Coordinates of C-alpha atoms in Angstrom, one line a residue:
M4 CA -4.0 11.6 -0.5
L5 CA -5.4 8.3 -1.6
K6 CA -6.3 5.3 0.5
G7 CA -4.7 2.0 -0.6
S8 CA -7.8 -0.2 -0.2
D9 CA -9.7 2.1 -2.6
I10 CA -7.2 1.2 -5.3
I11 CA -7.7 -2.6 -5.0
D12 CA -9.9 -4.0 -7.8
K13 CA -10.0 -0.8 -9.8
V14 CA -9.9 -1.3 -13.6
V15 CA -6.9 -0.1 -15.5
V16 CA -7.6 1.6 -18.8
T17 CA -5.1 2.6 -21.5
Y18 CA -4.9 6.2 -22.7
D19 CA -3.9 5.3 -26.3
T20 CA -6.8 2.9 -27.1
G21 CA -9.2 3.4 -24.2
K22 CA -9.4 -0.3 -23.5
K23 CA -9.8 -1.9 -20.1
I24 CA -6.9 -4.2 -19.8
V25 CA -6.6 -5.5 -16.2
R26 CA -7.6 -4.9 -12.6
I27 CA -5.4 -4.0 -9.6
I28 CA -4.9 -7.0 -7.3
D29 CA -2.5 -5.4 -4.8
L30 CA -0.2 -2.5 -4.0
I31 CA 3.6 -2.9 -4.2
F32 CA 5.1 -1.1 -1.2
D33 CA 8.8 -0.5 -0.4
R34 CA 9.0 -0.5 3.4
Q35 CA 12.6 0.8 3.4
R36 CA 11.6 3.9 1.5
N37 CA 8.1 4.1 2.8
Q38 CA 6.9 4.5 -0.7
L39 CA 4.4 2.9 -3.1
L40 CA 6.2 1.6 -6.1
G41 CA 3.4 0.3 -8.2
F42 CA 0.6 -2.2 -8.6
L43 CA 0.3 -6.0 -8.9
V44 CA -2.1 -6.9 -11.7
A45 CA -1.4 -10.7 -12.1
E46 CA 0.2 -13.1 -9.6
K47 CA 3.1 -15.2 -10.4
G48 CA 2.2 -18.7 -11.6
L49 CA 4.1 -21.9 -12.2
F50 CA 5.2 -20.9 -15.6
R51 CA 4.6 -17.2 -15.7
D52 CA 6.0 -14.1 -14.0
A53 CA 3.9 -11.7 -12.0
K54 CA 2.6 -8.7 -14.0
V55 CA 3.0 -5.2 -12.6
I56 CA 2.5 -1.5 -13.3
S57 CA 5.0 0.9 -11.9
L58 CA 3.7 4.1 -10.5
Q59 CA 5.6 6.1 -13.2
E60 CA 3.4 4.5 -15.9
V61 CA 0.2 5.8 -14.3
Q62 CA -1.2 9.0 -15.8
A63 CA -4.1 9.3 -13.4
I64 CA -5.8 7.6 -10.5
G65 CA -9.5 8.4 -10.7
S66 CA -12.5 7.4 -8.6
D67 CA -13.5 4.7 -11.1
A68 CA -10.3 3.8 -13.0
I69 CA -6.6 4.0 -13.3
V70 CA -5.3 5.4 -16.6
V71 CA -1.9 4.2 -18.0
N72 CA -0.1 5.1 -21.2
S73 CA -0.7 1.9 -23.1
K74 CA -0.9 -1.9 -22.7
E75 CA 2.9 -1.9 -22.6
S76 CA 2.6 -0.2 -19.2
V77 CA 1.9 -3.7 -17.8
V78 CA 5.2 -5.6 -17.6
N79 CA 6.7 -8.8 -16.1
A80 CA 7.9 -8.1 -12.6
H81 CA 11.4 -9.3 -13.4
R82 CA 11.8 -6.2 -15.7
V83 CA 11.6 -3.9 -12.7
P84 CA 14.3 -5.1 -10.3
L85 CA 13.1 -3.2 -7.2
I86 CA 9.6 -4.4 -7.6
K87 CA 10.8 -8.0 -8.3
E88 CA 12.8 -7.9 -5.0
I89 CA 9.8 -6.5 -3.1
L90 CA 7.5 -9.3 -4.5
H91 CA 10.2 -11.9 -3.7
Q92 CA 10.2 -10.8 -0.1
N93 CA 6.4 -11.4 0.1
I94 CA 5.9 -8.8 2.9
V95 CA 2.3 -8.4 3.9
L96 CA 1.6 -5.0 5.4
R97 CA -2.1 -5.6 6.1
K98 CA -2.9 -6.7 9.7
K99 CA 0.7 -6.2 10.8
R100 CA 0.7 -5.2 14.5
I101 CA 1.9 -1.8 15.4
L102 CA 3.8 -1.4 18.7
T103 CA 5.4 1.5 20.5
T104 CA 9.1 1.2 21.1
E105 CA 8.1 0.6 24.7
G106 CA 6.1 -2.5 23.8
L107 CA 2.5 -1.1 23.9
D108 CA 0.3 -2.7 21.2
L109 CA -1.7 0.0 19.3
G110 CA -3.6 -2.3 17.0
G111 CA -3.3 -3.7 13.5
L112 CA -2.3 -1.9 10.3
V113 CA -5.3 -2.1 8.0
D114 CA -4.6 0.5 5.3
L115 CA -2.2 3.1 4.1
F116 CA -2.6 6.6 2.6
F117 CA -0.3 7.7 -0.1
D118 CA 0.4 10.6 -2.5
E119 CA -0.7 9.6 -5.9
H120 CA 2.2 11.4 -7.7
S121 CA 5.2 10.6 -5.6
G122 CA 4.0 7.3 -4.1
M123 CA 5.2 8.5 -0.6
V124 CA 3.2 7.0 2.2
E125 CA 1.7 9.7 4.3
G126 CA 0.1 7.6 7.0
Y127 CA -1.5 4.4 8.1
E128 CA -4.9 3.4 9.4
V129 CA -4.8 1.4 12.6
S130 CA -7.6 -0.8 14.0
G131 CA -7.9 -1.8 17.6
G132 CA -10.4 -4.5 16.7
V133 CA -14.1 -4.6 15.9
F134 CA -15.3 -3.4 19.3
A135 CA -12.6 -0.7 19.6
D136 CA -13.4 0.5 16.1
A137 CA -17.1 0.8 16.9
Y138 CA -16.4 2.6 20.2
S139 CA -13.6 5.0 19.3
G140 CA -13.1 4.6 15.6
R141 CA -9.9 3.8 13.7
S142 CA -6.8 5.8 14.2
F143 CA -4.5 7.5 11.7
V144 CA -0.8 7.1 12.3
P145 CA 1.4 9.6 10.4
A146 CA 4.2 8.0 8.4
S147 CA 7.1 9.6 10.2
E148 CA 10.7 8.9 9.8
A149 CA 10.5 7.2 13.2
L150 CA 8.2 4.5 11.9
K151 CA 10.1 1.2 11.5
I152 CA 8.3 -1.6 9.7
G153 CA 9.8 -5.0 10.5
D154 CA 9.0 -8.6 9.5
D155 CA 6.3 -9.2 12.2
V156 CA 5.5 -5.8 13.7
A157 CA 5.9 -2.0 13.0
F158 CA 7.4 0.2 15.7
V159 CA 6.5 3.8 16.4
P160 CA 7.6 6.2 19.2
P161 CA 5.6 6.4 22.4
E162 CA 4.2 9.8 21.5
T163 CA 2.2 8.1 18.7
A164 CA 0.1 6.4 21.3
Q165 CA -0.8 9.8 22.8
L166 CA -1.8 11.1 19.3
M167 CA -4.0 8.1 18.8
E168 CA -5.7 8.7 22.2
E169 CA -6.7 12.2 21.0
H170 CA -8.4 10.8 18.0
V171 CA -12.2 10.9 18.4
G172 CA -14.5 8.7 16.4
G173 CA -16.7 5.6 16.6
I174 CA -20.3 5.5 17.6

């Protein structure tokens, strides 16, 4: 299980030539499927398309670099319709508030954990704020089928709040 924030700014190296070609700017996440689809390596500009690497092109995600087949693994976003649609929606997962279905605010989503092979998101890291993090630590929320990520907030069942209370951490 990998942490999303650990992937940001990693160098991408090609297997065929061993060259460093780009760095990871962001993760491309499908909230409907609860799955990581790939990585953003260049933002869309006035006269250029965003550049992406789909997860299928990744041979390995190591502690220091991501290995892809070749420089052709980096493509324009419009060549991958699902990724193009996700980028067009411009959904930001980071700092999204997480609420129970009963309206209890559990904190802000700060990171996600995913399986490096399938891309399936296995859980989320939630912060209650600087003081709450120092006192009790950050919480892990499993990515269950009951998690519903909306435009402004994510919803979880009330039982999730009880699981988070059992989490011990902090100072």
